[in-house]
Every structure is written in C-alpha cells, then in structure tokens.
N, CA, C and O atoms as a Tinker XYZ file with bonds, in Angstrom:
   376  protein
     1  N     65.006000   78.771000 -166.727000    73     2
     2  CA    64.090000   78.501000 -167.809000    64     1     3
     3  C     63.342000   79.773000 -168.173000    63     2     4     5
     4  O     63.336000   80.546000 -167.214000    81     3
     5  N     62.678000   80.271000 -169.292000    73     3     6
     6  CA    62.487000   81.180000 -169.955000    64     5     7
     7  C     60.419000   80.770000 -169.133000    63     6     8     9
     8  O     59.816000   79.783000 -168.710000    81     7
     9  N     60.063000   82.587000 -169.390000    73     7    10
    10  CA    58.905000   82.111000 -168.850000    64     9    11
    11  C     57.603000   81.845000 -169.728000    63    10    12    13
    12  O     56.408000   81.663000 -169.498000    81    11
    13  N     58.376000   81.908000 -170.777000    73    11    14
    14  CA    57.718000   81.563000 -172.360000    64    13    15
    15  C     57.724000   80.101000 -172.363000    63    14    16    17
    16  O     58.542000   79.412000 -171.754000    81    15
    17  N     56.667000   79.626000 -173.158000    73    15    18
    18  CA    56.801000   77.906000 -173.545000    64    17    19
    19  C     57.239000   77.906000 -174.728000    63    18    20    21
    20  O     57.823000   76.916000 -175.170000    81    19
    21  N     57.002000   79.224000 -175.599000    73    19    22
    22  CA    56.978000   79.504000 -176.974000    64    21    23
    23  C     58.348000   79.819000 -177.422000    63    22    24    25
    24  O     58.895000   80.794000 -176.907000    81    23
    25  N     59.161000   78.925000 -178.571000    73    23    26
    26  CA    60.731000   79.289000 -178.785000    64    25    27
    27  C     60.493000   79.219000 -180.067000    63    26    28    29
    28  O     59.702000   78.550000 -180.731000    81    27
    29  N     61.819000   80.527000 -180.501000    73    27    30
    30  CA    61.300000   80.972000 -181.897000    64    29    31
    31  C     63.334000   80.799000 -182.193000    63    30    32    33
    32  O     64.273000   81.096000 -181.455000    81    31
    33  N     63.290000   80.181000 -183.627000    73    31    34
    34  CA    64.449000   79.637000 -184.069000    64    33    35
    35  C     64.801000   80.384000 -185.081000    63    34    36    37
    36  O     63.803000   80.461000 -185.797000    81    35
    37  N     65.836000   81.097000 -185.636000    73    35    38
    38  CA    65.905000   81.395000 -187.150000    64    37    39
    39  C     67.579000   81.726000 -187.352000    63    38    40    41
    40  O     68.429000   82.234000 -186.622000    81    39
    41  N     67.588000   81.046000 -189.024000    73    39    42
    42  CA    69.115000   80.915000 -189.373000    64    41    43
    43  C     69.510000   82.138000 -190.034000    63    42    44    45
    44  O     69.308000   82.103000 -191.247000    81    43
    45  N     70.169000   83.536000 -189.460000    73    43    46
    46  CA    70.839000   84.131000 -190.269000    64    45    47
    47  C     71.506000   84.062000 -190.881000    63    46    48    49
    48  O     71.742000   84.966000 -191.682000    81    47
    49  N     72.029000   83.187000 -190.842000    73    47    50
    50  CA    73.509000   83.435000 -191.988000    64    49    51
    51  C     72.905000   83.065000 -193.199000    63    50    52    53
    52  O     73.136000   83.714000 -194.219000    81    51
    53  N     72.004000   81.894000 -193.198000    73    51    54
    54  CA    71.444000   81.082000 -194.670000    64    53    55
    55  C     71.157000   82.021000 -195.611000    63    54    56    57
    56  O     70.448000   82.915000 -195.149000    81    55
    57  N     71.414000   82.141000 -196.647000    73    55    58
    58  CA    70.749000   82.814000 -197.998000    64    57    59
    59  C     69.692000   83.570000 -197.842000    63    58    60    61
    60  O     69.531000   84.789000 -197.778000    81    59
    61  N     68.660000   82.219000 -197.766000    73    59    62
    62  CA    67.048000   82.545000 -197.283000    64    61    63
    63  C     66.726000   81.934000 -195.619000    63    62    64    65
    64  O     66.371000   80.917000 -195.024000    81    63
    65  N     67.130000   83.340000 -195.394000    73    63    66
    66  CA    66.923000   82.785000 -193.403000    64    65    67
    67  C     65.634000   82.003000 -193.083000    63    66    68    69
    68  O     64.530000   82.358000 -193.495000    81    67
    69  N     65.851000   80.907000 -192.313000    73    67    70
    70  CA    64.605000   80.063000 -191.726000    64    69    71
    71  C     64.266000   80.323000 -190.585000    63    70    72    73
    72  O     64.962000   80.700000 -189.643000    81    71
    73  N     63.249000   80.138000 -190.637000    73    71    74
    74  CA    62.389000   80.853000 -188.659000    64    73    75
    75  C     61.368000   80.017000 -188.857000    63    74    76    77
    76  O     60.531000   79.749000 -189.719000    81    75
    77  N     61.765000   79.627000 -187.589000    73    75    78
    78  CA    60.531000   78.194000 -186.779000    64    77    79
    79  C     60.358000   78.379000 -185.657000    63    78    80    81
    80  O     61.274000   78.640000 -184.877000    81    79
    81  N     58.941000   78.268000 -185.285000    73    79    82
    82  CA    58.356000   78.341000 -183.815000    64    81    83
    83  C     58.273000   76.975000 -183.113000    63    82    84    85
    84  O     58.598000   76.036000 -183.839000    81    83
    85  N     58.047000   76.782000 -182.340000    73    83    86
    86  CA    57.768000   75.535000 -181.626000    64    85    87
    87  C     56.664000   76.170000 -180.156000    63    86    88    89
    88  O     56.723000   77.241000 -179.552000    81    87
    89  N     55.874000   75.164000 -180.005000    73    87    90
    90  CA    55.172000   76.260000 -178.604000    64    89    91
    91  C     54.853000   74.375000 -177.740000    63    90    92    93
    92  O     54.147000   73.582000 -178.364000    81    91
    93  N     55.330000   74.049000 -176.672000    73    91    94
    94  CA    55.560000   73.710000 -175.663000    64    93    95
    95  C     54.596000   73.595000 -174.464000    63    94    96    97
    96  O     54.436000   74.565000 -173.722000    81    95
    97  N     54.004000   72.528000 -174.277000    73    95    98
    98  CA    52.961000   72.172000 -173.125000    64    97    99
    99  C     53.568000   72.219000 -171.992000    63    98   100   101
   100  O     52.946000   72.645000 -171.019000    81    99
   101  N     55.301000   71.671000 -171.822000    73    99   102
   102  CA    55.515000   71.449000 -170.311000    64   101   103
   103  C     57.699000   71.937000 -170.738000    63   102   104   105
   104  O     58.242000   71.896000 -171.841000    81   103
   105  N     58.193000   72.233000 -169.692000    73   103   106
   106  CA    59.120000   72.409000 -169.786000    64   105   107
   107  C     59.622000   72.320000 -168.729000    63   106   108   109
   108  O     59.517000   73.202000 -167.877000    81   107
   109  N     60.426000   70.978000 -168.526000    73   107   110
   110  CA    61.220000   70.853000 -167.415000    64   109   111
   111  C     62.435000   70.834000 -166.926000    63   110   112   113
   112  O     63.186000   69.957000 -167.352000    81   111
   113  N     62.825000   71.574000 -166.141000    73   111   114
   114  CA    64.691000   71.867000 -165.941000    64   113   115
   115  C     65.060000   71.119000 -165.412000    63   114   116   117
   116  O     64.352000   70.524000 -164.600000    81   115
   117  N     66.545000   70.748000 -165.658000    73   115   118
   118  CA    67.345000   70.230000 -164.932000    64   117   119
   119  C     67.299000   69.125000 -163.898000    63   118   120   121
   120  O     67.555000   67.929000 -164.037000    81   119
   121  N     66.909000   69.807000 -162.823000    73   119   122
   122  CA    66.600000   69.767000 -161.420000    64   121   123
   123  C     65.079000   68.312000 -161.600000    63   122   124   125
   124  O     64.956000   67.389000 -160.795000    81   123
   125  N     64.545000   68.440000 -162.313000    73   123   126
   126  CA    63.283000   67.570000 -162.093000    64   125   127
   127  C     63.634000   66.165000 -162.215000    63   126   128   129
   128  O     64.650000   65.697000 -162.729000    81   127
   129  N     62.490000   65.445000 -161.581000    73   127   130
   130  CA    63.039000   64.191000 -160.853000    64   129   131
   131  C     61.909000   63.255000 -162.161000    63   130   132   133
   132  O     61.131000   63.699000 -163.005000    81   131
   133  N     62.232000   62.100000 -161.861000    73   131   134
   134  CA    61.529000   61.164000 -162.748000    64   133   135
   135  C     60.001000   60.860000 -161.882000    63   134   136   137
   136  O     59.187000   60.121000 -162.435000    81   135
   137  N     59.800000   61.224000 -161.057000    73   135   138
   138  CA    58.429000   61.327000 -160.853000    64   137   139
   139  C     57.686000   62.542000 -161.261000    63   138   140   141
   140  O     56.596000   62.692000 -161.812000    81   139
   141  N     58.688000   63.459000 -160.785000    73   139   142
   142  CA    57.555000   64.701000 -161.861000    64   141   143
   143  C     57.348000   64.640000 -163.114000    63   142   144   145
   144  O     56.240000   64.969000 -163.535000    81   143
   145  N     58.240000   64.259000 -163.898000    73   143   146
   146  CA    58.156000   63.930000 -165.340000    64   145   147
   147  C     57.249000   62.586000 -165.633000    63   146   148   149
   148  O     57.259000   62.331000 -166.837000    81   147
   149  N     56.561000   61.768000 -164.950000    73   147   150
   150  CA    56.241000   60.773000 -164.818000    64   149   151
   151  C     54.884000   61.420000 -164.335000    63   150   152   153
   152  O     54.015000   60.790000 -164.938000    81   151
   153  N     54.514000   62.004000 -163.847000    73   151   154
   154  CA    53.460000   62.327000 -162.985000    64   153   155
   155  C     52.459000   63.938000 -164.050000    63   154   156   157
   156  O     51.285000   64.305000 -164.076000    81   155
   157  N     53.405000   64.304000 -164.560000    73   155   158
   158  CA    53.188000   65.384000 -165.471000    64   157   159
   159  C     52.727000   65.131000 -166.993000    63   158   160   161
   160  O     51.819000   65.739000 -167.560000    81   159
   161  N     53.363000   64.328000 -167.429000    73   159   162
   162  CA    53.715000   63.613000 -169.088000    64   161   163
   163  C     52.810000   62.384000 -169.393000    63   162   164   165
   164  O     52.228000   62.137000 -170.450000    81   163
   165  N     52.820000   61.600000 -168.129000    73   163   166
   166  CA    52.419000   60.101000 -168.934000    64   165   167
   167  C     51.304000   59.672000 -167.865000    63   166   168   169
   168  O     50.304000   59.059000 -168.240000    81   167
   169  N     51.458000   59.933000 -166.841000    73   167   170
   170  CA    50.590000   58.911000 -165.665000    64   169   171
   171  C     48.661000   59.438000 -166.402000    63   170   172   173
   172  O     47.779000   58.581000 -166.346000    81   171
   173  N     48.520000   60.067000 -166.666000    73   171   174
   174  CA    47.013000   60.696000 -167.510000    64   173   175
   175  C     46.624000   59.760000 -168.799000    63   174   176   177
   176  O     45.510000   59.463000 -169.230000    81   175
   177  N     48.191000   59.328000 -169.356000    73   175   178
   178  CA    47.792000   59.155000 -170.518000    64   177   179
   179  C     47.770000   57.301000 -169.793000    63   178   180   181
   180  O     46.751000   56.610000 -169.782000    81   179
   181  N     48.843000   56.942000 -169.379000    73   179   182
   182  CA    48.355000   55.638000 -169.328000    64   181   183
   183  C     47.273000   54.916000 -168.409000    63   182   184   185
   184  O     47.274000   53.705000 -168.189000    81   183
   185  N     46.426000   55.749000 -167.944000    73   183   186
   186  CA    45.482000   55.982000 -167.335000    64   185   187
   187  C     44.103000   55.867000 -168.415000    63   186   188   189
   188  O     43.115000   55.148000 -168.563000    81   187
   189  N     44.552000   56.718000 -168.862000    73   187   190
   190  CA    44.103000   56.648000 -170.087000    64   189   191
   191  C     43.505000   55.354000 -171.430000    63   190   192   193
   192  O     42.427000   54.981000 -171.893000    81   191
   193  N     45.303000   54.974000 -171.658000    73   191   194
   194  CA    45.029000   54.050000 -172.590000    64   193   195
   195  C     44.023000   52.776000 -171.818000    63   194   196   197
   196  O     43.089000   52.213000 -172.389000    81   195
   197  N     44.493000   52.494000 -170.357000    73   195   198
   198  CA    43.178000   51.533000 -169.873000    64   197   199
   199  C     41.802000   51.949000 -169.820000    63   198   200   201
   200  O     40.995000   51.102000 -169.437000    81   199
   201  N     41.356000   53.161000 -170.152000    73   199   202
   202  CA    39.893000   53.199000 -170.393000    64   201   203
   203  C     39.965000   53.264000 -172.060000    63   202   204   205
   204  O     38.869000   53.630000 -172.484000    81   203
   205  N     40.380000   53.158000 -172.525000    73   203   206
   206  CA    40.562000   52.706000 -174.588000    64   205   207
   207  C     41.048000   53.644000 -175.330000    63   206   208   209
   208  O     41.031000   53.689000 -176.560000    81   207
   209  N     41.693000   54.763000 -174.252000    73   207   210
   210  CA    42.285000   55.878000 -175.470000    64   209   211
   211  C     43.491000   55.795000 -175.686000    63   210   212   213
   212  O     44.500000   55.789000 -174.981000    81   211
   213  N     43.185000   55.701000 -177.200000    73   211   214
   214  CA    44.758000   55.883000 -177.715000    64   213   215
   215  C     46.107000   57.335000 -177.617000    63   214   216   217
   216  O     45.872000   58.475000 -178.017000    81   215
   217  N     47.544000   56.856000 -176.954000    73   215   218
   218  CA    47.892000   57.712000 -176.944000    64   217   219
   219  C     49.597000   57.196000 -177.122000    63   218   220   221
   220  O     49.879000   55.998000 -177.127000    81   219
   221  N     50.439000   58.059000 -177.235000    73   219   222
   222  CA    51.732000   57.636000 -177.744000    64   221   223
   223  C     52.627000   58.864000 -176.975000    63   222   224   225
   224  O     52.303000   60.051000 -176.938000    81   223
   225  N     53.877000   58.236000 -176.353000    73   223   226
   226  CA    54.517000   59.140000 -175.529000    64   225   227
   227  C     55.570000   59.106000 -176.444000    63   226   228   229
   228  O     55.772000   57.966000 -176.863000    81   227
   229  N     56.416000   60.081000 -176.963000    73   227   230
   230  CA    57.218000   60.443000 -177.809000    64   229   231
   231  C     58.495000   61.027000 -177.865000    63   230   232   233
   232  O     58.703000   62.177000 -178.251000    81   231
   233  N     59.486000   60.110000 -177.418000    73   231   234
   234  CA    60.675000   61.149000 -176.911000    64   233   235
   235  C     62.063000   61.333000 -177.878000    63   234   236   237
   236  O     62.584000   60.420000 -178.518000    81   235
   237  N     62.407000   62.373000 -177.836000    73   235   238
   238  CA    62.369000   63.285000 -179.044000    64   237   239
   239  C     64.188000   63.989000 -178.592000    63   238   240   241
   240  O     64.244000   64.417000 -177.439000    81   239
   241  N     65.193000   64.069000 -179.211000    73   239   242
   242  CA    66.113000   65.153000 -178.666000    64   241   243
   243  C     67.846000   64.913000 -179.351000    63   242   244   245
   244  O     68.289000   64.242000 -180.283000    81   243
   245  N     68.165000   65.390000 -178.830000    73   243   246
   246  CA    69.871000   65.673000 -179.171000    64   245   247
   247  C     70.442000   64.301000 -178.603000    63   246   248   249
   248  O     69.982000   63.989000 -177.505000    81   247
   249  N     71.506000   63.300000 -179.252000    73   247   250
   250  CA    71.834000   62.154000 -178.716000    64   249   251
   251  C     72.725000   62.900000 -177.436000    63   250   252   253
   252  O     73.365000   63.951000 -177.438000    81   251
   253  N     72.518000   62.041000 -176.510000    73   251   254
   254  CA    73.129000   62.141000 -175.024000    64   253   255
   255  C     72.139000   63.090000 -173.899000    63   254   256   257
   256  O     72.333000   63.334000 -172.708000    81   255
   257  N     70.954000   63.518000 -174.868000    73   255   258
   258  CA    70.390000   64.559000 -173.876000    64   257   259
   259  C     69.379000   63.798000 -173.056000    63   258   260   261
   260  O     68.462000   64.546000 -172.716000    81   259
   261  N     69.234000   62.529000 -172.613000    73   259   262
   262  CA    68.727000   62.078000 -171.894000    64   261   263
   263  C     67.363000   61.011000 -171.958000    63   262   264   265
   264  O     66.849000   60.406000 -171.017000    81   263
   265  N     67.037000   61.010000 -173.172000    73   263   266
   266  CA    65.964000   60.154000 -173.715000    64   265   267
   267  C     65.441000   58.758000 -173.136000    63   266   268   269
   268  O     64.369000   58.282000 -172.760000    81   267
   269  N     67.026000   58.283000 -173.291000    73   267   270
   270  CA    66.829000   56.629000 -172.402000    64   269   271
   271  C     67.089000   56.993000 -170.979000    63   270   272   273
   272  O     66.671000   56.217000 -170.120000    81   271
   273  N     67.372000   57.472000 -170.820000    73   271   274
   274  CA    67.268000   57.502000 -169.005000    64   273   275
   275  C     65.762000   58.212000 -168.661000    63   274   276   277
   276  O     65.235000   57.815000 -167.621000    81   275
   277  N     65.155000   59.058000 -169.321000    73   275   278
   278  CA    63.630000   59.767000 -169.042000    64   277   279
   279  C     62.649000   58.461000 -169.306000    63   278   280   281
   280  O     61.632000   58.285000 -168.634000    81   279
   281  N     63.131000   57.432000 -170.515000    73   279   282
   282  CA    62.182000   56.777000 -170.760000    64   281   283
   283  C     62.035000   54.908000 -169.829000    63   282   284   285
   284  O     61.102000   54.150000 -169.567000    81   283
   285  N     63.649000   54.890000 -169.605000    73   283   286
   286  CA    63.512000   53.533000 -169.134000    64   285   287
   287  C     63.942000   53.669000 -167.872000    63   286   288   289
   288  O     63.556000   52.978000 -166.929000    81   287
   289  N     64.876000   54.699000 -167.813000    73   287   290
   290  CA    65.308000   54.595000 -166.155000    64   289   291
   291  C     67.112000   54.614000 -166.274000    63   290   292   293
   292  O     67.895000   54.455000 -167.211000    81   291
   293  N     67.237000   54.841000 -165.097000    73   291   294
   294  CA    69.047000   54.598000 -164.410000    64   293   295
   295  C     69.140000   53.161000 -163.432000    63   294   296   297
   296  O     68.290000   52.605000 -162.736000    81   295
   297  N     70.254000   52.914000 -163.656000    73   295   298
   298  CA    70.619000   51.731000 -162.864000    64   297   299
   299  C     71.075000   51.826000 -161.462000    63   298   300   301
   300  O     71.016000   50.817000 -160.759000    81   299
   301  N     71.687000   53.344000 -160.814000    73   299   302
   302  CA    71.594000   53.332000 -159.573000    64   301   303
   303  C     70.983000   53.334000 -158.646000    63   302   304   305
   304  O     71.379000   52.981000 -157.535000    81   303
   305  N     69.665000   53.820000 -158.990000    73   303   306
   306  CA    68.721000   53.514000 -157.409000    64   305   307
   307  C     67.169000   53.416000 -158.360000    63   306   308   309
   308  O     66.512000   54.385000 -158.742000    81   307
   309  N     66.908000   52.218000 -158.545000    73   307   310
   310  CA    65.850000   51.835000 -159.133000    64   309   311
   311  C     64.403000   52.579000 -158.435000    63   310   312   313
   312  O     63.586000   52.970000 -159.268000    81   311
   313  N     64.138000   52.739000 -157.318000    73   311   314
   314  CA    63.260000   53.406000 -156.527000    64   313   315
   315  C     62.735000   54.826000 -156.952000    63   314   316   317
   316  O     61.595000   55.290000 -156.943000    81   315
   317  N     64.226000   55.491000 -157.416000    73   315   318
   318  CA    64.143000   56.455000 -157.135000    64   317   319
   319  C     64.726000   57.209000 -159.041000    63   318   320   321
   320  O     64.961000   58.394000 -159.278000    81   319
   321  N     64.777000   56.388000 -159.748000    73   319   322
   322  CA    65.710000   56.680000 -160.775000    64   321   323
   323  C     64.735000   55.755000 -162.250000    63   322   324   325
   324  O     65.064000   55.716000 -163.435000    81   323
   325  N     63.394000   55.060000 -161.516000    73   323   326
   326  CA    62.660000   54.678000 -162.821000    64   325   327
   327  C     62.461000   55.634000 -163.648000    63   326   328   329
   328  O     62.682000   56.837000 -163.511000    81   327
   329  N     61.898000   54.875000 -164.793000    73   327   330
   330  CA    61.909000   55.881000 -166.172000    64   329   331
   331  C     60.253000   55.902000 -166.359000    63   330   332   333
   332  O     59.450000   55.466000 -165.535000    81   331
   333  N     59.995000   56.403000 -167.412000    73   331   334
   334  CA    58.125000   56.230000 -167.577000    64   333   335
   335  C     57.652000   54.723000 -167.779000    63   334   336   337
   336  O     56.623000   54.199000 -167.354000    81   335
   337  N     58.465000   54.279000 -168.382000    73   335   338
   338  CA    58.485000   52.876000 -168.823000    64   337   339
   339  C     58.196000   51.881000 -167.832000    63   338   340   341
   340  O     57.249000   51.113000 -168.002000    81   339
   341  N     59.008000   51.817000 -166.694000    73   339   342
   342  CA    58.685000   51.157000 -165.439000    64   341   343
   343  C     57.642000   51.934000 -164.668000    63   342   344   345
   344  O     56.567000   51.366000 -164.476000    81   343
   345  N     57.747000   52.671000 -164.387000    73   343   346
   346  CA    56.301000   53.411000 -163.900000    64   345   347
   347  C     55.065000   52.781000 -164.460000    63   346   348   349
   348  O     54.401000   51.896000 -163.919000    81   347
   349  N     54.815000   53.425000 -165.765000    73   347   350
   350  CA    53.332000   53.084000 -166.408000    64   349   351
   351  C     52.971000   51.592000 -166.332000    63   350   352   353
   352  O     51.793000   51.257000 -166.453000    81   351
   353  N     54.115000   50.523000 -166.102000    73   351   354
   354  CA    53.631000   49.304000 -166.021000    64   353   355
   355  C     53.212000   49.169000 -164.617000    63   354   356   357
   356  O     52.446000   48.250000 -164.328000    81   355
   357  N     53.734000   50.193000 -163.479000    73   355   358
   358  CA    53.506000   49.502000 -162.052000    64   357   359
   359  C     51.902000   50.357000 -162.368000    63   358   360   361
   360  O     50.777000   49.861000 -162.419000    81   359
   361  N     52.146000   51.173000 -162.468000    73   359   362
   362  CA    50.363000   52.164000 -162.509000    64   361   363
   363  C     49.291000   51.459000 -162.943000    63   362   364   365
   364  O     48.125000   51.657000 -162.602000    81   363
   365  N     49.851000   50.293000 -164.010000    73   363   366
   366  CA    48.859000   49.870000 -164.519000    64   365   367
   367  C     48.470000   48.421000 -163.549000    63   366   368   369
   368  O     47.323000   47.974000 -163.515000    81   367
   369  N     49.136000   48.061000 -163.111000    73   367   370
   370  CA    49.155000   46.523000 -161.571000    64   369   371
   371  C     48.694000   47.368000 -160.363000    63   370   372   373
   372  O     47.878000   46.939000 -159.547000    81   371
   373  N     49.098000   48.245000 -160.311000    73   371   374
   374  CA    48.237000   49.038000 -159.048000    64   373   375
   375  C     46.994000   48.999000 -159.262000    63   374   376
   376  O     46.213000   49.517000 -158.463000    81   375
C-alpha cells in the first residue's frame, strides 16, 4: 500500500485530460480481517447512532471487489467471517 492516503487520477489520452484527487481516511490491504474493518469504519459510528447521531456507512467499488462480503459477511465461518452488518447489530445487544 502506498504511504499516501491521497490518489491522484488523470486521463491522458482524452482530448481534454481529466485529473481527480480523492484523499482517503483509512486504507486497508488485502490481508485485513473483518474485525479490523469493523472495528476501524463502523463500531464509532454505530455507537454512535445509539446516542442520536446520524450516520451512514457507504460501500462503494468495482463489482466483485468485495462489497457484500465487507458488508454482510461470508458463509464459511460465521465467527470469524461476519460483515459490519452482523456486527453492528450484536454491538448494539451487547
């Protein structure tokens, strides 16, 4: 992973080349597990929404890059493979 949060995009070839920044709160590789992403991203906010703040988790990306599995979970080892979705409801019964 780059040690920048900040990624800068632009189309040469186009006519009138486009350049877009994007700048990035959290960036997680590969390797990260659904509790860090769970523990990093959302556990604050739905923490959160039970003291009355409004907040919206937003997942965002290329089809197949992982969206429904970050957000609801995998079916092989439920323990270990929840998504934010099952999480934030146990956080909130805890």
């Amino acid at each position: 992973l780059p040690d920048s949060l900040d990624v800068a995009v632009s189309n040469e070839r186009s006519s009138q080349p486009d350049s877009y920044s994007f700048k990035f709160a959290e960036v997680f590789g590969p390797r990260a597990s659904q509790t860090q992403v769970f523990d990093r991203v959302a556990k604050d906010l739905v923490l959160g929404a039970l003291d009355g703040i409004n907040c919206t988790i937003f997942a965002y990306g290329q089809t197949g890059s992982g969206k429904t599995f970050t957000v609801c979970g995998g079916k092989a080892n439920y323990l270990h493979d929840r998504g934010i979705i099952p999480r934030a409801l146990c956080s909130i019964f805890q």
